[in-house]
Amino acid sequence: MGSYDDAIIIFCSLGERRLTPDSYTLASIMSTLCLCKEFTLLPVLISGLEIIPDLVVCNSFLSFYCKAGYPRGAVEFYNDMMHRGFLPDNYTFAGLLSGLCRVGKITQAVDVYQGIIKSQLRLDAYIHTVVVNELIRAGEFRQAIRLFRNAVAEKSQLDVVSYTVAIDGLVKASHVRDAYVLFNEMKDIGLAPNIYTYSVMLSGLCKDGDVGTVKRLLSEMIDGGIEFNHINFRLMKNILRKRCHSSLVPKLLWELWDSGCAPKNTPAPVFDKDVYDWNAKDLHFDYPSLVRDDTSSSEDIPDVAASVG
């Protein structure tokens, strides 16, 4: 918690100093509560405060409702905002779209999104990313990718996060080849993949057992100076070990460590008993594994949706 606790303590001290939090201070404390998942503290913290609702505060409440697990409240709050005469911006629409998707009103969410596009409002990448991400969360992979493809065709403003979310959706839908095509299209238009993009793409390729393409992507990362963290490095090793019975896997892991692409302070290659037995018995190949499995971990790369917010 650390810094989260400090932020909450400072916010609570404002009243003692006879200071009234402005819109951005309220938005900041709501964001803090979402990050530390202390949602029930909000009523306590704002009790007795004279809150003057403006668009910044209202958008923060919309986001808070969704992240606190009450998307229906977000939809109702949006309707109340409209009755009170607020003019929505991209963040308002993002809150509404998230709320609709999370209460299962997929058709209505898509209709709202398409209506926003037709209204020719100045949309940034965020609104496209949010709707694709929410549809993926709802398991509507085909719908999500269809909307993303339409956005690409219409030359809508999209960024690396937009593409990463779409690639993640394709991987989760087991369309790894399509994900890789989109990954390359993204690079072709001049968007450089970040560590999240590579993590998602490598996760899918590892599960497909495509060691050759994994090796090419790792080479790209080395050339681009992108370094794996310990979690992704260990997960990639575990996925490859479980999904791909090939003598190339231990060799690939060794080369990864030897090339310097492995995380800093990764211990020198050590023998993992399970991998060593697998190599010696089934493959007659004695390359050691790179990282001890001291800690348990999920097989899947952490959800990229976290980067959307």
PDB file of C-alpha atoms in Angstrom:
ATOM      1  CA  MET A   1       0.000   0.000   0.000  1.00  0.00           C
ATOM      2  CA  GLY A   2       2.713   2.513   1.025  1.00  0.00           C
ATOM      3  CA  SER A   3       2.219   5.548  -1.216  1.00  0.00           C
ATOM      4  CA  TYR A   4      -1.538   4.835  -1.457  1.00  0.00           C
ATOM      5  CA  ASP A   5      -1.843   5.181   2.322  1.00  0.00           C
ATOM      6  CA  ASP A   6       0.114   8.431   2.196  1.00  0.00           C
ATOM      7  CA  ALA A   7      -2.219   9.837  -0.484  1.00  0.00           C
ATOM      8  CA  ILE A   8      -5.298   8.946   1.585  1.00  0.00           C
ATOM      9  CA  ILE A   9      -3.792  10.464   4.748  1.00  0.00           C
ATOM     10  CA  ILE A  10      -2.982  13.713   2.911  1.00  0.00           C
ATOM     11  CA  PHE A  11      -6.497  13.874   1.476  1.00  0.00           C
ATOM     12  CA  CYS A  12      -8.019  13.378   4.943  1.00  0.00           C
ATOM     13  CA  SER A  13      -5.837  16.171   6.326  1.00  0.00           C
ATOM     14  CA  LEU A  14      -7.290  18.747   3.919  1.00  0.00           C
ATOM     15  CA  GLY A  15     -10.342  19.320   6.116  1.00  0.00           C
ATOM     16  CA  GLU A  16      -8.172  19.885   9.197  1.00  0.00           C
ATOM     17  CA  ARG A  17      -6.326  22.579   7.254  1.00  0.00           C
ATOM     18  CA  ARG A  18      -9.616  24.077   6.060  1.00  0.00           C
ATOM     19  CA  LEU A  19      -8.814  23.283   2.465  1.00  0.00           C
ATOM     20  CA  THR A  20     -11.477  22.180  -0.012  1.00  0.00           C
ATOM     21  CA  PRO A  21     -10.368  19.641  -2.636  1.00  0.00           C
ATOM     22  CA  ASP A  22     -10.876  20.759  -6.203  1.00  0.00           C
ATOM     23  CA  SER A  23     -12.021  18.576  -9.097  1.00  0.00           C
ATOM     24  CA  TYR A  24      -8.583  17.232  -9.892  1.00  0.00           C
ATOM     25  CA  THR A  25      -7.844  16.393  -6.253  1.00  0.00           C
ATOM     26  CA  LEU A  26     -11.110  14.435  -6.060  1.00  0.00           C
ATOM     27  CA  ALA A  27     -10.287  12.691  -9.331  1.00  0.00           C
ATOM     28  CA  SER A  28      -6.838  11.786  -7.982  1.00  0.00           C
ATOM     29  CA  ILE A  29      -8.147  10.262  -4.754  1.00  0.00           C
ATOM     30  CA  MET A  30     -10.732   8.224  -6.677  1.00  0.00           C
ATOM     31  CA  SER A  31      -7.989   6.945  -8.966  1.00  0.00           C
ATOM     32  CA  THR A  32      -5.903   6.059  -5.901  1.00  0.00           C
ATOM     33  CA  LEU A  33      -8.775   4.120  -4.327  1.00  0.00           C
ATOM     34  CA  CYS A  34      -9.233   2.198  -7.579  1.00  0.00           C
ATOM     35  CA  LEU A  35      -5.546   1.319  -7.750  1.00  0.00           C
ATOM     36  CA  CYS A  36      -5.460   0.012  -4.179  1.00  0.00           C
ATOM     37  CA  LYS A  37      -8.998  -1.447  -4.522  1.00  0.00           C
ATOM     38  CA  GLU A  38     -10.233   0.305  -1.389  1.00  0.00           C
ATOM     39  CA  PHE A  39     -13.543   1.228  -2.995  1.00  0.00           C
ATOM     40  CA  THR A  40     -15.554   1.323   0.236  1.00  0.00           C
ATOM     41  CA  LEU A  41     -13.457   4.222   1.535  1.00  0.00           C
ATOM     42  CA  LEU A  42     -14.869   6.715  -0.960  1.00  0.00           C
ATOM     43  CA  PRO A  43     -18.145   7.469   0.898  1.00  0.00           C
ATOM     44  CA  VAL A  44     -16.152   7.976   4.100  1.00  0.00           C
ATOM     45  CA  LEU A  45     -13.609  10.281   2.472  1.00  0.00           C
ATOM     46  CA  ILE A  46     -16.091  12.535   0.699  1.00  0.00           C
ATOM     47  CA  SER A  47     -18.726  12.619   3.453  1.00  0.00           C
ATOM     48  CA  GLY A  48     -19.457  16.215   4.413  1.00  0.00           C
ATOM     49  CA  LEU A  49     -17.529  17.692   1.504  1.00  0.00           C
ATOM     50  CA  GLU A  50     -19.164  20.348  -0.618  1.00  0.00           C
ATOM     51  CA  ILE A  51     -18.614  18.846  -4.054  1.00  0.00           C
ATOM     52  CA  ILE A  52     -19.285  21.029  -7.047  1.00  0.00           C
ATOM     53  CA  PRO A  53     -19.845  18.564  -9.891  1.00  0.00           C
ATOM     54  CA  ASP A  54     -18.060  19.362 -13.119  1.00  0.00           C
ATOM     55  CA  LEU A  55     -17.140  17.113 -16.036  1.00  0.00           C
ATOM     56  CA  VAL A  56     -13.827  16.030 -14.460  1.00  0.00           C
ATOM     57  CA  VAL A  57     -15.541  14.853 -11.262  1.00  0.00           C
ATOM     58  CA  CYS A  58     -18.409  13.195 -13.139  1.00  0.00           C
ATOM     59  CA  ASN A  59     -16.061  11.291 -15.432  1.00  0.00           C
ATOM     60  CA  SER A  60     -14.123  10.118 -12.379  1.00  0.00           C
ATOM     61  CA  PHE A  61     -17.326   8.777 -10.831  1.00  0.00           C
ATOM     62  CA  LEU A  62     -18.174   6.951 -14.061  1.00  0.00           C
ATOM     63  CA  SER A  63     -14.785   5.251 -14.060  1.00  0.00           C
ATOM     64  CA  PHE A  64     -15.019   4.531 -10.329  1.00  0.00           C
ATOM     65  CA  TYR A  65     -18.391   2.798 -10.674  1.00  0.00           C
ATOM     66  CA  CYS A  66     -17.031   0.472 -13.374  1.00  0.00           C
ATOM     67  CA  LYS A  67     -13.826  -0.386 -11.531  1.00  0.00           C
ATOM     68  CA  ALA A  68     -15.689  -0.905  -8.263  1.00  0.00           C
ATOM     69  CA  GLY A  69     -17.845  -3.574  -9.897  1.00  0.00           C
ATOM     70  CA  TYR A  70     -21.008  -1.515 -10.219  1.00  0.00           C
ATOM     71  CA  PRO A  71     -21.296  -0.860 -13.969  1.00  0.00           C
ATOM     72  CA  ARG A  72     -25.058  -0.391 -13.739  1.00  0.00           C
ATOM     73  CA  GLY A  73     -24.366   2.607 -11.532  1.00  0.00           C
ATOM     74  CA  ALA A  74     -22.126   4.031 -14.254  1.00  0.00           C
ATOM     75  CA  VAL A  75     -24.920   3.782 -16.829  1.00  0.00           C
ATOM     76  CA  GLU A  76     -27.415   5.387 -14.459  1.00  0.00           C
ATOM     77  CA  PHE A  77     -24.926   8.122 -13.562  1.00  0.00           C
ATOM     78  CA  TYR A  78     -24.336   8.855 -17.260  1.00  0.00           C
ATOM     79  CA  ASN A  79     -28.088   9.248 -17.831  1.00  0.00           C
ATOM     80  CA  ASP A  80     -28.275  11.631 -14.871  1.00  0.00           C
ATOM     81  CA  MET A  81     -25.384  13.662 -16.314  1.00  0.00           C
ATOM     82  CA  MET A  82     -27.262  14.049 -19.583  1.00  0.00           C
ATOM     83  CA  HIS A  83     -30.421  15.173 -17.771  1.00  0.00           C
ATOM     84  CA  ARG A  84     -28.367  17.799 -15.960  1.00  0.00           C
ATOM     85  CA  GLY A  85     -27.038  19.178 -19.245  1.00  0.00           C
ATOM     86  CA  PHE A  86     -23.433  17.999 -19.204  1.00  0.00           C
ATOM     87  CA  LEU A  87     -21.722  17.782 -22.587  1.00  0.00           C
ATOM     88  CA  PRO A  88     -19.903  14.436 -22.731  1.00  0.00           C
ATOM     89  CA  ASP A  89     -16.294  14.085 -23.845  1.00  0.00           C
ATOM     90  CA  ASN A  90     -14.267  11.008 -24.747  1.00  0.00           C
ATOM     91  CA  TYR A  91     -13.825  10.012 -21.101  1.00  0.00           C
ATOM     92  CA  THR A  92     -17.559  10.263 -20.517  1.00  0.00           C
ATOM     93  CA  PHE A  93     -18.251   8.005 -23.476  1.00  0.00           C
ATOM     94  CA  ALA A  94     -15.554   5.596 -22.289  1.00  0.00           C
ATOM     95  CA  GLY A  95     -17.292   5.288 -18.920  1.00  0.00           C
ATOM     96  CA  LEU A  96     -20.644   4.680 -20.593  1.00  0.00           C
ATOM     97  CA  LEU A  97     -19.253   2.058 -22.992  1.00  0.00           C
ATOM     98  CA  SER A  98     -17.516   0.234 -20.143  1.00  0.00           C
ATOM     99  CA  GLY A  99     -20.706   0.243 -18.098  1.00  0.00           C
ATOM    100  CA  LEU A 100     -22.869  -1.052 -20.946  1.00  0.00           C
ATOM    101  CA  CYS A 101     -20.449  -3.862 -21.818  1.00  0.00           C
ATOM    102  CA  ARG A 102     -20.073  -4.943 -18.210  1.00  0.00           C
ATOM    103  CA  VAL A 103     -23.833  -5.225 -17.662  1.00  0.00           C
ATOM    104  CA  GLY A 104     -24.097  -7.333 -20.823  1.00  0.00           C
ATOM    105  CA  LYS A 105     -25.694  -4.714 -23.070  1.00  0.00           C
ATOM    106  CA  ILE A 106     -23.285  -5.429 -25.916  1.00  0.00           C
ATOM    107  CA  THR A 107     -25.584  -4.446 -28.777  1.00  0.00           C
ATOM    108  CA  GLN A 108     -26.405  -1.129 -27.105  1.00  0.00           C
ATOM    109  CA  ALA A 109     -22.703  -0.482 -26.446  1.00  0.00           C
ATOM    110  CA  VAL A 110     -21.828  -1.098 -30.099  1.00  0.00           C
ATOM    111  CA  ASP A 111     -24.704   1.134 -31.228  1.00  0.00           C
ATOM    112  CA  VAL A 112     -23.494   3.932 -28.931  1.00  0.00           C
ATOM    113  CA  TYR A 113     -19.923   3.537 -30.202  1.00  0.00           C
ATOM    114  CA  GLN A 114     -21.018   3.676 -33.829  1.00  0.00           C
ATOM    115  CA  GLY A 115     -23.223   6.661 -33.061  1.00  0.00           C
ATOM    116  CA  ILE A 116     -20.230   8.463 -31.563  1.00  0.00           C
ATOM    117  CA  ILE A 117     -18.248   7.791 -34.731  1.00  0.00           C
ATOM    118  CA  LYS A 118     -21.062   9.008 -36.985  1.00  0.00           C
ATOM    119  CA  SER A 119     -21.367  12.205 -34.946  1.00  0.00           C
ATOM    120  CA  GLN A 120     -17.876  13.042 -36.230  1.00  0.00           C
ATOM    121  CA  LEU A 121     -16.626  14.026 -32.811  1.00  0.00           C
ATOM    122  CA  ARG A 122     -12.867  14.325 -32.487  1.00  0.00           C
ATOM    123  CA  LEU A 123     -12.074  10.875 -31.133  1.00  0.00           C
ATOM    124  CA  ASP A 124      -8.654   9.934 -29.851  1.00  0.00           C
ATOM    125  CA  ALA A 125      -7.220   6.428 -29.640  1.00  0.00           C
ATOM    126  CA  TYR A 126      -8.561   5.960 -26.115  1.00  0.00           C
ATOM    127  CA  ILE A 127     -12.229   5.562 -27.057  1.00  0.00           C
ATOM    128  CA  HIS A 128     -11.471   2.904 -29.702  1.00  0.00           C
ATOM    129  CA  THR A 129      -9.194   1.076 -27.273  1.00  0.00           C
ATOM    130  CA  VAL A 130     -11.791   1.075 -24.510  1.00  0.00           C
ATOM    131  CA  VAL A 131     -14.592  -0.428 -26.589  1.00  0.00           C
ATOM    132  CA  VAL A 132     -12.337  -3.138 -28.049  1.00  0.00           C
ATOM    133  CA  ASN A 133     -10.959  -3.950 -24.605  1.00  0.00           C
ATOM    134  CA  GLU A 134     -14.413  -4.148 -23.011  1.00  0.00           C
ATOM    135  CA  LEU A 135     -15.750  -6.401 -25.767  1.00  0.00           C
ATOM    136  CA  ILE A 136     -12.765  -8.713 -25.298  1.00  0.00           C
ATOM    137  CA  ARG A 137     -13.406  -8.786 -21.547  1.00  0.00           C
ATOM    138  CA  ALA A 138     -16.988  -9.792 -22.320  1.00  0.00           C
ATOM    139  CA  GLY A 139     -15.788 -12.632 -24.572  1.00  0.00           C
ATOM    140  CA  GLU A 140     -17.022 -10.874 -27.715  1.00  0.00           C
ATOM    141  CA  PHE A 141     -13.769 -11.447 -29.610  1.00  0.00           C
ATOM    142  CA  ARG A 142     -15.230 -11.445 -33.116  1.00  0.00           C
ATOM    143  CA  GLN A 143     -17.162  -8.236 -32.500  1.00  0.00           C
ATOM    144  CA  ALA A 144     -14.105  -6.575 -30.952  1.00  0.00           C
ATOM    145  CA  ILE A 145     -11.819  -7.399 -33.864  1.00  0.00           C
ATOM    146  CA  ARG A 146     -14.476  -6.377 -36.394  1.00  0.00           C
ATOM    147  CA  LEU A 147     -14.724  -2.930 -34.813  1.00  0.00           C
ATOM    148  CA  PHE A 148     -10.959  -2.628 -34.631  1.00  0.00           C
ATOM    149  CA  ARG A 149     -10.562  -3.585 -38.290  1.00  0.00           C
ATOM    150  CA  ASN A 150     -13.183  -0.982 -39.204  1.00  0.00           C
ATOM    151  CA  ALA A 151     -11.267   1.639 -37.218  1.00  0.00           C
ATOM    152  CA  VAL A 152      -8.066   0.733 -39.075  1.00  0.00           C
ATOM    153  CA  ALA A 153      -9.833   0.859 -42.454  1.00  0.00           C
ATOM    154  CA  GLU A 154     -11.304   4.269 -41.648  1.00  0.00           C
ATOM    155  CA  LYS A 155      -7.843   5.518 -40.603  1.00  0.00           C
ATOM    156  CA  SER A 156      -9.043   6.312 -37.111  1.00  0.00           C
ATOM    157  CA  GLN A 157      -6.509   7.509 -34.576  1.00  0.00           C
ATOM    158  CA  LEU A 158      -4.992   4.395 -33.015  1.00  0.00           C
ATOM    159  CA  ASP A 159      -1.853   3.932 -30.938  1.00  0.00           C
ATOM    160  CA  VAL A 160       0.362   1.118 -29.650  1.00  0.00           C
ATOM    161  CA  VAL A 161      -2.048   0.393 -26.773  1.00  0.00           C
ATOM    162  CA  SER A 162      -4.957   0.058 -29.227  1.00  0.00           C
ATOM    163  CA  TYR A 163      -3.046  -2.468 -31.302  1.00  0.00           C
ATOM    164  CA  THR A 164      -1.780  -4.344 -28.249  1.00  0.00           C
ATOM    165  CA  VAL A 165      -5.312  -4.760 -26.920  1.00  0.00           C
ATOM    166  CA  ALA A 166      -6.521  -6.041 -30.310  1.00  0.00           C
ATOM    167  CA  ILE A 167      -3.573  -8.458 -30.587  1.00  0.00           C
ATOM    168  CA  ASP A 168      -4.355  -9.693 -27.080  1.00  0.00           C
ATOM    169  CA  GLY A 169      -7.959 -10.353 -28.127  1.00  0.00           C
ATOM    170  CA  LEU A 170      -6.855 -12.393 -31.143  1.00  0.00           C
ATOM    171  CA  VAL A 171      -4.450 -14.421 -28.999  1.00  0.00           C
ATOM    172  CA  LYS A 172      -7.162 -15.099 -26.417  1.00  0.00           C
ATOM    173  CA  ALA A 173      -9.477 -16.208 -29.244  1.00  0.00           C
ATOM    174  CA  SER A 174      -6.739 -18.637 -30.398  1.00  0.00           C
ATOM    175  CA  HIS A 175      -6.163 -16.710 -33.637  1.00  0.00           C
ATOM    176  CA  VAL A 176      -2.420 -16.430 -33.111  1.00  0.00           C
ATOM    177  CA  ARG A 177      -1.595 -16.241 -36.842  1.00  0.00           C
ATOM    178  CA  ASP A 178      -4.014 -13.328 -37.260  1.00  0.00           C
ATOM    179  CA  ALA A 179      -2.487 -11.686 -34.198  1.00  0.00           C
ATOM    180  CA  TYR A 180       0.962 -11.979 -35.740  1.00  0.00           C
ATOM    181  CA  VAL A 181      -0.292 -10.454 -39.006  1.00  0.00           C
ATOM    182  CA  LEU A 182      -1.728  -7.507 -37.051  1.00  0.00           C
ATOM    183  CA  PHE A 183       1.525  -7.246 -35.096  1.00  0.00           C
ATOM    184  CA  ASN A 184       3.434  -6.825 -38.366  1.00  0.00           C
ATOM    185  CA  GLU A 185       0.860  -4.400 -39.778  1.00  0.00           C
ATOM    186  CA  MET A 186       1.348  -2.265 -36.700  1.00  0.00           C
ATOM    187  CA  LYS A 187       5.093  -2.102 -37.326  1.00  0.00           C
ATOM    188  CA  ASP A 188       4.536  -1.378 -41.025  1.00  0.00           C
ATOM    189  CA  ILE A 189       2.654   1.835 -40.212  1.00  0.00           C
ATOM    190  CA  GLY A 190       5.450   2.997 -37.911  1.00  0.00           C
ATOM    191  CA  LEU A 191       4.123   2.006 -34.475  1.00  0.00           C
ATOM    192  CA  ALA A 192       6.870   0.389 -32.416  1.00  0.00           C
ATOM    193  CA  PRO A 193       5.739  -2.505 -30.196  1.00  0.00           C
ATOM    194  CA  ASN A 194       6.388  -2.060 -26.481  1.00  0.00           C
ATOM    195  CA  ILE A 195       7.140  -4.690 -23.843  1.00  0.00           C
ATOM    196  CA  TYR A 196       3.394  -5.394 -23.402  1.00  0.00           C
ATOM    197  CA  THR A 197       2.929  -5.991 -27.128  1.00  0.00           C
ATOM    198  CA  TYR A 198       5.880  -8.374 -27.247  1.00  0.00           C
ATOM    199  CA  SER A 199       4.703 -10.170 -24.101  1.00  0.00           C
ATOM    200  CA  VAL A 200       1.233 -10.817 -25.543  1.00  0.00           C
ATOM    201  CA  MET A 201       2.590 -11.892 -28.914  1.00  0.00           C
ATOM    202  CA  LEU A 202       5.230 -14.171 -27.396  1.00  0.00           C
ATOM    203  CA  SER A 203       2.621 -15.736 -25.115  1.00  0.00           C
ATOM    204  CA  GLY A 204       0.505 -16.740 -28.113  1.00  0.00           C
ATOM    205  CA  LEU A 205       3.444 -17.992 -30.161  1.00  0.00           C
ATOM    206  CA  CYS A 206       4.767 -20.026 -27.226  1.00  0.00           C
ATOM    207  CA  LYS A 207       1.373 -21.677 -26.767  1.00  0.00           C
ATOM    208  CA  ASP A 208       1.355 -22.455 -30.481  1.00  0.00           C
ATOM    209  CA  GLY A 209       4.816 -23.971 -30.130  1.00  0.00           C
ATOM    210  CA  ASP A 210       6.190 -21.689 -32.845  1.00  0.00           C
ATOM    211  CA  VAL A 211       9.790 -21.648 -31.658  1.00  0.00           C
ATOM    212  CA  GLY A 212      11.112 -20.161 -34.904  1.00  0.00           C
ATOM    213  CA  THR A 213       8.909 -17.058 -34.719  1.00  0.00           C
ATOM    214  CA  VAL A 214       9.570 -16.740 -30.997  1.00  0.00           C
ATOM    215  CA  LYS A 215      13.266 -16.616 -31.797  1.00  0.00           C
ATOM    216  CA  ARG A 216      12.707 -13.896 -34.428  1.00  0.00           C
ATOM    217  CA  LEU A 217      10.749 -11.762 -31.980  1.00  0.00           C
ATOM    218  CA  LEU A 218      13.396 -12.183 -29.319  1.00  0.00           C
ATOM    219  CA  SER A 219      16.002 -11.025 -31.830  1.00  0.00           C
ATOM    220  CA  GLU A 220      13.866  -7.956 -32.542  1.00  0.00           C
ATOM    221  CA  MET A 221      13.714  -7.224 -28.839  1.00  0.00           C
ATOM    222  CA  ILE A 222      17.475  -7.486 -28.535  1.00  0.00           C
ATOM    223  CA  ASP A 223      17.959  -5.148 -31.511  1.00  0.00           C
ATOM    224  CA  GLY A 224      15.440  -2.701 -30.067  1.00  0.00           C
ATOM    225  CA  GLY A 225      16.952  -2.759 -26.585  1.00  0.00           C
ATOM    226  CA  ILE A 226      13.728  -4.118 -25.050  1.00  0.00           C
ATOM    227  CA  GLU A 227      14.431  -6.232 -21.995  1.00  0.00           C
ATOM    228  CA  PHE A 228      12.166  -8.941 -20.589  1.00  0.00           C
ATOM    229  CA  ASN A 229      11.284  -8.774 -16.914  1.00  0.00           C
ATOM    230  CA  HIS A 230      11.683 -11.806 -14.664  1.00  0.00           C
ATOM    231  CA  ILE A 231       7.961 -12.652 -14.645  1.00  0.00           C
ATOM    232  CA  ASN A 232       7.586 -12.692 -18.430  1.00  0.00           C
ATOM    233  CA  PHE A 233      10.860 -14.530 -18.839  1.00  0.00           C
ATOM    234  CA  ARG A 234       9.801 -17.295 -16.454  1.00  0.00           C
ATOM    235  CA  LEU A 235       6.314 -17.540 -17.952  1.00  0.00           C
ATOM    236  CA  MET A 236       7.674 -17.852 -21.471  1.00  0.00           C
ATOM    237  CA  LYS A 237       9.957 -20.650 -20.340  1.00  0.00           C
ATOM    238  CA  ASN A 238       7.103 -22.469 -18.608  1.00  0.00           C
ATOM    239  CA  ILE A 239       4.736 -22.149 -21.574  1.00  0.00           C
ATOM    240  CA  LEU A 240       7.365 -23.401 -24.000  1.00  0.00           C
ATOM    241  CA  ARG A 241       8.183 -26.298 -21.748  1.00  0.00           C
ATOM    242  CA  LYS A 242       4.531 -27.360 -21.459  1.00  0.00           C
ATOM    243  CA  ARG A 243       3.416 -26.721 -25.029  1.00  0.00           C
ATOM    244  CA  CYS A 244       6.389 -27.440 -27.250  1.00  0.00           C
ATOM    245  CA  HIS A 245       8.290 -30.727 -27.143  1.00  0.00           C
ATOM    246  CA  SER A 246      11.281 -29.710 -29.197  1.00  0.00           C
ATOM    247  CA  SER A 247      15.005 -29.874 -28.701  1.00  0.00           C
ATOM    248  CA  LEU A 248      15.069 -26.252 -29.923  1.00  0.00           C
ATOM    249  CA  VAL A 249      13.468 -24.989 -26.720  1.00  0.00           C
ATOM    250  CA  PRO A 250      16.363 -25.494 -24.281  1.00  0.00           C
ATOM    251  CA  LYS A 251      18.753 -24.179 -26.928  1.00  0.00           C
ATOM    252  CA  LEU A 252      16.560 -21.095 -27.435  1.00  0.00           C
ATOM    253  CA  LEU A 253      16.450 -20.392 -23.705  1.00  0.00           C
ATOM    254  CA  TRP A 254      20.215 -20.741 -23.438  1.00  0.00           C
ATOM    255  CA  GLU A 255      20.745 -18.380 -26.384  1.00  0.00           C
ATOM    256  CA  LEU A 256      18.320 -15.891 -24.848  1.00  0.00           C
ATOM    257  CA  TRP A 257      20.339 -15.788 -21.650  1.00  0.00           C
ATOM    258  CA  ASP A 258      23.657 -15.707 -23.512  1.00  0.00           C
ATOM    259  CA  SER A 259      22.522 -12.842 -25.805  1.00  0.00           C
ATOM    260  CA  GLY A 260      21.750 -10.506 -22.918  1.00  0.00           C
ATOM    261  CA  CYS A 261      18.012 -10.295 -23.660  1.00  0.00           C
ATOM    262  CA  ALA A 262      17.220 -12.049 -20.384  1.00  0.00           C
ATOM    263  CA  PRO A 263      16.381  -9.806 -17.421  1.00  0.00           C
ATOM    264  CA  LYS A 264      19.229  -8.214 -15.546  1.00  0.00           C
ATOM    265  CA  ASN A 265      20.511 -10.255 -12.618  1.00  0.00           C
ATOM    266  CA  THR A 266      19.079 -13.452 -14.086  1.00  0.00           C
ATOM    267  CA  PRO A 267      21.235 -16.187 -12.532  1.00  0.00           C
ATOM    268  CA  ALA A 268      23.603 -18.075 -14.779  1.00  0.00           C
ATOM    269  CA  PRO A 269      21.927 -21.087 -16.384  1.00  0.00           C
ATOM    270  CA  VAL A 270      21.091 -23.711 -13.808  1.00  0.00           C
ATOM    271  CA  PHE A 271      19.645 -27.182 -14.226  1.00  0.00           C
ATOM    272  CA  ASP A 272      15.941 -27.444 -13.663  1.00  0.00           C
ATOM    273  CA  LYS A 273      15.350 -31.083 -12.751  1.00  0.00           C
ATOM    274  CA  ASP A 274      12.082 -31.427 -14.676  1.00  0.00           C
ATOM    275  CA  VAL A 275      13.485 -29.848 -17.843  1.00  0.00           C
ATOM    276  CA  TYR A 276      16.752 -31.717 -17.571  1.00  0.00           C
ATOM    277  CA  ASP A 277      14.951 -35.068 -17.203  1.00  0.00           C
ATOM    278  CA  TRP A 278      12.727 -34.167 -20.159  1.00  0.00           C
ATOM    279  CA  ASN A 279      15.732 -33.261 -22.290  1.00  0.00           C
ATOM    280  CA  ALA A 280      17.830 -36.270 -21.311  1.00  0.00           C
ATOM    281  CA  LYS A 281      15.067 -38.845 -21.566  1.00  0.00           C
ATOM    282  CA  ASP A 282      13.024 -37.665 -24.527  1.00  0.00           C
ATOM    283  CA  LEU A 283      15.360 -35.491 -26.553  1.00  0.00           C
ATOM    284  CA  HIS A 284      18.872 -36.533 -25.588  1.00  0.00           C
ATOM    285  CA  PHE A 285      19.658 -32.842 -25.383  1.00  0.00           C
ATOM    286  CA  ASP A 286      21.404 -31.493 -22.325  1.00  0.00           C
ATOM    287  CA  TYR A 287      20.936 -27.734 -22.453  1.00  0.00           C
ATOM    288  CA  PRO A 288      19.982 -26.489 -18.975  1.00  0.00           C
ATOM    289  CA  SER A 289      16.970 -24.399 -18.117  1.00  0.00           C
ATOM    290  CA  LEU A 290      17.557 -20.792 -17.163  1.00  0.00           C
ATOM    291  CA  VAL A 291      15.367 -19.946 -14.217  1.00  0.00           C
ATOM    292  CA  ARG A 292      14.471 -22.011 -11.187  1.00  0.00           C
ATOM    293  CA  ASP A 293      10.757 -22.494 -10.645  1.00  0.00           C
ATOM    294  CA  ASP A 294      10.973 -21.253  -7.064  1.00  0.00           C
ATOM    295  CA  THR A 295       7.648 -19.481  -7.249  1.00  0.00           C
ATOM    296  CA  SER A 296       4.321 -20.508  -8.687  1.00  0.00           C
ATOM    297  CA  SER A 297       2.983 -18.442 -11.548  1.00  0.00           C
ATOM    298  CA  SER A 298       0.084 -18.332 -13.928  1.00  0.00           C
ATOM    299  CA  GLU A 299       0.722 -19.739 -17.355  1.00  0.00           C
ATOM    300  CA  ASP A 300      -0.689 -16.645 -18.984  1.00  0.00           C
ATOM    301  CA  ILE A 301       1.104 -13.349 -19.435  1.00  0.00           C
ATOM    302  CA  PRO A 302      -0.524 -10.703 -17.167  1.00  0.00           C
ATOM    303  CA  ASP A 303      -3.556  -9.067 -18.751  1.00  0.00           C
ATOM    304  CA  VAL A 304      -2.569  -6.153 -20.984  1.00  0.00           C
ATOM    305  CA  ALA A 305      -5.834  -4.508 -20.229  1.00  0.00           C
ATOM    306  CA  ALA A 306      -4.179  -3.035 -17.173  1.00  0.00           C
ATOM    307  CA  SER A 307      -2.384  -0.652 -19.423  1.00  0.00           C
ATOM    308  CA  VAL A 308      -5.678   0.714 -20.664  1.00  0.00           C
ATOM    309  CA  GLY A 309      -6.815   1.812 -17.241  1.00  0.00           C
TER     310      GLY A 309
END
